[in-house]
Coordinates of C-alpha atoms and ligand atoms in Angstrom, one line a residue:
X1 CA -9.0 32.0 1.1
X2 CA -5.2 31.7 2.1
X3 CA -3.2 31.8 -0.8
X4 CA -0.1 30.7 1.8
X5 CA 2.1 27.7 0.1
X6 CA 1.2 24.6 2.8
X7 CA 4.2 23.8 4.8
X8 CA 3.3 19.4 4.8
X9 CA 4.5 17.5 1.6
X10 CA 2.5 14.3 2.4
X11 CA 1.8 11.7 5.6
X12 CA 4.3 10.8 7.6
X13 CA 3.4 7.7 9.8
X14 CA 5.5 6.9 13.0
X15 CA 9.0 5.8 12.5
X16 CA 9.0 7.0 8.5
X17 CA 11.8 8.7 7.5
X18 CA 11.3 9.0 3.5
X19 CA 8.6 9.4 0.8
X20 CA 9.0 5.3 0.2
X21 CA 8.8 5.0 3.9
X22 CA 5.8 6.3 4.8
X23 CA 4.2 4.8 1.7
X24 CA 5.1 1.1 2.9
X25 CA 3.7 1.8 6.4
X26 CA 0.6 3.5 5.1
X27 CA 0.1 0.6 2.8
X28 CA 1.2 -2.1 5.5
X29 CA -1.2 -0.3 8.1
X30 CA -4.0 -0.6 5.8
X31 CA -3.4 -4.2 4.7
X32 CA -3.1 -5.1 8.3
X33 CA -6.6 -3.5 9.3
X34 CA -8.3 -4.2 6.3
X35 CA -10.4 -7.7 8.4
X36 CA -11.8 -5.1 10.8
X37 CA -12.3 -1.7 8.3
X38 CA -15.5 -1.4 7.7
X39 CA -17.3 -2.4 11.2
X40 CA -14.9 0.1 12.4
X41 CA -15.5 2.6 9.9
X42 CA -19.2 2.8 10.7
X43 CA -19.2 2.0 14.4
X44 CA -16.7 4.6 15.1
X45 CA -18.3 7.5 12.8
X46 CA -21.8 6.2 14.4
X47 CA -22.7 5.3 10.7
X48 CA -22.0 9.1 9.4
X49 CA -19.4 7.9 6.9
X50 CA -22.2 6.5 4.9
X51 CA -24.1 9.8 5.0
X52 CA -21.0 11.6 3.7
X53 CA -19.9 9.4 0.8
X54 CA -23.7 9.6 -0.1
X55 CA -23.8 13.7 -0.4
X56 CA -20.3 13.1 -2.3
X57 CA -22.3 10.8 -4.6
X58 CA -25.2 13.3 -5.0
X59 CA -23.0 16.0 -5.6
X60 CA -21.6 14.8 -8.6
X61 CA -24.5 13.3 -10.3
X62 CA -24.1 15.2 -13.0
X63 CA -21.4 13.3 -14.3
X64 CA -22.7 10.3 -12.9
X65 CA -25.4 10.5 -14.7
X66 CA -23.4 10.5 -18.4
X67 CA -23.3 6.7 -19.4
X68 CA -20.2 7.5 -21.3
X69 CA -18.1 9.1 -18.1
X70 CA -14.8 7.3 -17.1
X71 CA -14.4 7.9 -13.4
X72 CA -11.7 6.2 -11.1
X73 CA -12.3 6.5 -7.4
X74 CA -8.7 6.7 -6.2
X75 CA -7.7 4.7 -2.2
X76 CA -11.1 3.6 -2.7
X77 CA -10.3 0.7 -0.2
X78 CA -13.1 -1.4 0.4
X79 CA -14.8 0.6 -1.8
X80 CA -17.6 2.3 -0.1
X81 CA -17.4 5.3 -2.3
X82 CA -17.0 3.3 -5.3
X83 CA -19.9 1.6 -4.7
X84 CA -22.2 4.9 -4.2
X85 CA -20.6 6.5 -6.8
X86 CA -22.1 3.6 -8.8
X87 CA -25.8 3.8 -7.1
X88 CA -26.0 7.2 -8.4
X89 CA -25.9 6.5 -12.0
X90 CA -24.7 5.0 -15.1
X91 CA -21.0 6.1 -15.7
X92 CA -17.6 3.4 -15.5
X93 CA -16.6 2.9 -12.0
X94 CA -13.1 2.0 -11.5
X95 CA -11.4 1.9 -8.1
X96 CA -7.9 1.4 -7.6
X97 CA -6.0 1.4 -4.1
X98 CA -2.5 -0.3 -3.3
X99 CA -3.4 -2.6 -0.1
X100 CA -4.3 -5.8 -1.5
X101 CA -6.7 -6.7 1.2
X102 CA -8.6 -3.6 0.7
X103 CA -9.3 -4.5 -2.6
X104 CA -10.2 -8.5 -2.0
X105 CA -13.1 -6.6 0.5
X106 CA -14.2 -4.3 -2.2
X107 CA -14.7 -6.8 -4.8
X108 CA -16.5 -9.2 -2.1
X109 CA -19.2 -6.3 -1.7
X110 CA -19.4 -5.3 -5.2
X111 CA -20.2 -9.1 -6.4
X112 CA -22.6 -9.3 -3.3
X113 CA -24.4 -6.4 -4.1
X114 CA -24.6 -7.0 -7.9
X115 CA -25.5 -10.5 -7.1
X116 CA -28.8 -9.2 -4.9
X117 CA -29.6 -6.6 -7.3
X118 CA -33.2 -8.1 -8.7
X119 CA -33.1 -6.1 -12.2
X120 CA -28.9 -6.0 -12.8
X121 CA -29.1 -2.9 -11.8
X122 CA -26.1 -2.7 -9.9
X123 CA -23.1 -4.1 -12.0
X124 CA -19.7 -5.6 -10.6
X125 CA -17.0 -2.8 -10.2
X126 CA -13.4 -3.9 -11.5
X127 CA -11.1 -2.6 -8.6
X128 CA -7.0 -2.5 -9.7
X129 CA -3.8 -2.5 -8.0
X130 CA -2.4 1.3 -8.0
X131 CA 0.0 3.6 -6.0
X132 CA -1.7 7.2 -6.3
X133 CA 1.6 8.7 -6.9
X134 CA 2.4 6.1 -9.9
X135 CA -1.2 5.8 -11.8
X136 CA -0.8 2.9 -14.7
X137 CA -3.2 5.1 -16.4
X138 CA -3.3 7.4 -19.9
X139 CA -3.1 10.7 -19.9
X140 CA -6.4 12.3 -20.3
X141 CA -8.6 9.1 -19.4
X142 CA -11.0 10.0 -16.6
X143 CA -13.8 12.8 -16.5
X144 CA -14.0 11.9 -12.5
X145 CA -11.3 11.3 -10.1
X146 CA -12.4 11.0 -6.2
X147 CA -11.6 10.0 -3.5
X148 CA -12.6 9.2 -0.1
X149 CA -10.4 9.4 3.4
X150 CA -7.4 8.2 1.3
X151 CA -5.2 11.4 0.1
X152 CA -4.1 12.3 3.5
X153 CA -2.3 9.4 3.4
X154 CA -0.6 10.0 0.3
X155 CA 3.6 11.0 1.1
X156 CA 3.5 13.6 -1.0
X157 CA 0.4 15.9 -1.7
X158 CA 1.3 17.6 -4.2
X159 CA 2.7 14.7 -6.5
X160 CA -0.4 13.5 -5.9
X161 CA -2.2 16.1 -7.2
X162 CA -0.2 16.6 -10.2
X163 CA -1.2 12.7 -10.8
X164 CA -4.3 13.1 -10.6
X165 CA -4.5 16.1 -12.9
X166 CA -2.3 14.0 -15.3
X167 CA -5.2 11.3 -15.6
X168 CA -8.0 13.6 -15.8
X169 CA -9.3 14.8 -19.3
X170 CA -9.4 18.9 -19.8
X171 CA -12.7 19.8 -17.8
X172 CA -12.4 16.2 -15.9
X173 CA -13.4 16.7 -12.5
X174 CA -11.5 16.0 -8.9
X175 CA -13.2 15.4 -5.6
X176 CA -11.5 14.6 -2.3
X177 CA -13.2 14.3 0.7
X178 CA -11.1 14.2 4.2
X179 CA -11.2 14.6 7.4
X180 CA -10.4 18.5 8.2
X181 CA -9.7 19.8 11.7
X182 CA -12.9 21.4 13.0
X183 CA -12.9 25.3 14.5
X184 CA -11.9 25.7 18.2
X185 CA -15.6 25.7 19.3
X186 CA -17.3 23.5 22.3
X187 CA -18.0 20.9 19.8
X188 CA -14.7 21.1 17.9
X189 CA -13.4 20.3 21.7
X190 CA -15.5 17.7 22.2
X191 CA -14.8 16.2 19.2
X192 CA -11.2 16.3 19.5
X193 CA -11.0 14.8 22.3
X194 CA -13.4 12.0 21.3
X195 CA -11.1 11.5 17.9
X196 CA -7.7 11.7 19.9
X197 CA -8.7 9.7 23.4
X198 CA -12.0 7.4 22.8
X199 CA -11.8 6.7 19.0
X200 CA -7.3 5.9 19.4
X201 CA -8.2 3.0 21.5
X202 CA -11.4 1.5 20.8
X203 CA -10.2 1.4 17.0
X204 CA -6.8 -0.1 18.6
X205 CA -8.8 -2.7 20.6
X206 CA -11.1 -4.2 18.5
X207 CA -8.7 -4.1 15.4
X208 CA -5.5 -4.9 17.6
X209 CA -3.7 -2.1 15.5
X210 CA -3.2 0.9 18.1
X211 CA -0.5 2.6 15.9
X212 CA -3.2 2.8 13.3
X213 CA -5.7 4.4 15.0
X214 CA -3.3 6.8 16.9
X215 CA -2.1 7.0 13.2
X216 CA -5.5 8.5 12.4
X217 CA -6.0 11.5 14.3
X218 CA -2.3 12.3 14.1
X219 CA -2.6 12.4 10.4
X220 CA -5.4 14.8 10.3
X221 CA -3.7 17.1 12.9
X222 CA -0.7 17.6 10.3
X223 CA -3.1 17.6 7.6
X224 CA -4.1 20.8 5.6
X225 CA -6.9 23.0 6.7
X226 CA -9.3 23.4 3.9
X227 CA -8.4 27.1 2.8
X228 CA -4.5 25.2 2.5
X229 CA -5.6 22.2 0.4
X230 CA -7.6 24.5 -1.4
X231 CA -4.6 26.7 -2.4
X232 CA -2.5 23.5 -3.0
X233 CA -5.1 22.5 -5.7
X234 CA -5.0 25.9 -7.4
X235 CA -1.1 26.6 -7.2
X236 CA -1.1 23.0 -9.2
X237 CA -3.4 24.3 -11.7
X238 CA -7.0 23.2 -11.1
X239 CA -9.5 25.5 -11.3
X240 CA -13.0 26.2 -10.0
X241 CA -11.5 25.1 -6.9
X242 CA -14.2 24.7 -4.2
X243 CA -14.9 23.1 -0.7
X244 CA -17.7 22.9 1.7
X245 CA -17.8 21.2 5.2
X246 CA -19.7 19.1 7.2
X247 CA -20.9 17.9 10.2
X248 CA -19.3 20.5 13.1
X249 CA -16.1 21.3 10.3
X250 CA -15.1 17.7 10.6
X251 CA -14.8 16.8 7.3
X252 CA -14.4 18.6 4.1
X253 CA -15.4 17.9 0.5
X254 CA -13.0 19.5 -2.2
X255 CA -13.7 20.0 -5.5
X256 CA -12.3 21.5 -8.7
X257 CA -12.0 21.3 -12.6
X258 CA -8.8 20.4 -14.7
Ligands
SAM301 C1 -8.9 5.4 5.2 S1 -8.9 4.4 3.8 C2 -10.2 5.0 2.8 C3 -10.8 3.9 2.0 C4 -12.1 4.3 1.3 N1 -11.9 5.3 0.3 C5 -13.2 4.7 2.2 O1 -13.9 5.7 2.0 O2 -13.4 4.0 3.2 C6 -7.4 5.0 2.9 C7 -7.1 4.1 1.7 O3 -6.1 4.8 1.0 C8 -5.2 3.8 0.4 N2 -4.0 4.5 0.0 C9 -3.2 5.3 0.8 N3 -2.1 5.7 0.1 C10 -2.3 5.2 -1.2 C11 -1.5 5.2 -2.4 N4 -0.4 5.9 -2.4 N5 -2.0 4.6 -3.4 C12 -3.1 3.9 -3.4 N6 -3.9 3.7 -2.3 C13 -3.4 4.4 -1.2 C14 -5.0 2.8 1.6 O4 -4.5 1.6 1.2 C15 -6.4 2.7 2.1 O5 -7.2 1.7 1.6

């Protein structure tokens, strides 16, 4: 594991000159796609997102399971991760994201899927307004923090980290699961070129946002290698810090312990 200081503070979308900047493109970009997300999403990933939020879910069922565990899934958007996080067990769900139209989406699904869960099984999600960077939370108030495609577009990666950290209790858990690069192999190649020719303008077509989805694979081509995220976490002071990959190196799941 590289123990290298990571030369990118945070996203930097097209045109963005500051910290504020690229937070008010990220969180225009998303506000603007928000109608066509989710069709996207799964059409685009050929339904694999779901199978990767799932294995985050079932990878942290041990907290899940403890009715009395806080968790906050952080840019939980429409809240697909929120909403498996939930499937897997009894703890308090909370998701928080700061594109407005995200959220109306999330809450949608969560009152549709409580509503046509038979035995109450599945309960509504509350889902808040909240920049990453500025959490209107405690100290100390969550034993889970995740989230789900959404730090890589945080403008500052480390602040981010630190905020997290701030809201987690001692031993509280953090999970991030991103896109990653994958290895220089034939289907690394093929992949990149789906990700940076076929996936750029389809997503631009059908959601008429090209500069989103040329934001997309631009974003995870300045984006931290896993070893680098992984040494960001423990230079901020997580420990246990872990990661595992997926699918060809495509995506990566972090973990670690506050
Ligand atoms: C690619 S979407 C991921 C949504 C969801 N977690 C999922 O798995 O589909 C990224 C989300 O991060 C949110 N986001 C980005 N920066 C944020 C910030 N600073 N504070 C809160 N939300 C942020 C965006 O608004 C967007 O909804």
């Amino acid at each position: 594991m590289s123990n290298a200081a990571p030369p990118v503070k945070g996203t930097l979308p097209e045109g963005a000159t500051t910290e504020a900047d690229a937070s008010r493109k990220v969180r225009e970009m998303f506000s603007q796609i928000a109608p066509r997300y989710d069709f996207l999403n799964h059409f685009l990933s050929v339904e694999i997102d779901r199978t990767w939020r799932k294995r985050t879910a079932r990878q942290l069922c041990p907290i899940l399971q403890r009715s009395e565990a806080i968790v906050l899934d952080l840019c939980c958007g429409t809240g697909d991760l929120s909403l498996s996080l939930a499937r897997e067990g009894k703890a308090r769900i909370f998701g928080a994201d700061f594109a407005h139209p995200m959220l109306v989406r999330a809450k949608q699904k969560s009152e549709a899927q409580a509503a046509a869960s038979s035995n109450g099984a599945q309960r509504m999600l509350p889902f808040l307004e909240a920049d990453a960077l500025r959490l209107p939370f405690a100290d100390n108030s969550f034993d889970l923090v995740t989230t789900a495609f959404g730090f890589r577009n945080l403008s500052n990666y480390e602040a981010g980290l630190r905020e997290i950290r701030r809201v987690l209790k001692p031993g509280g858990t953090i999970a991030i699961l991103e896109f990653t690069e994958p290895p220089d192999t034939l289907s690394g190649k093929l992949y990149r070129v789906y990700f940076r020719e076929i996936l750029s303008r389809v997503g631009g077509l059908i959601s008429g946002n090209y500069a989103a989805y040329t934001y997309l694979p631009k974003s995870v081509s300045r984006f931290f290698l896993p070893t680098e995220l992984a040494a960001l976490m423990t230079q901020v002071g997580y420990v246990s810090v872990d990661f595992r990959t997926w699918t060809f190196g495509t995506v990566a799941l972090h973990t670690a312990t506050r």
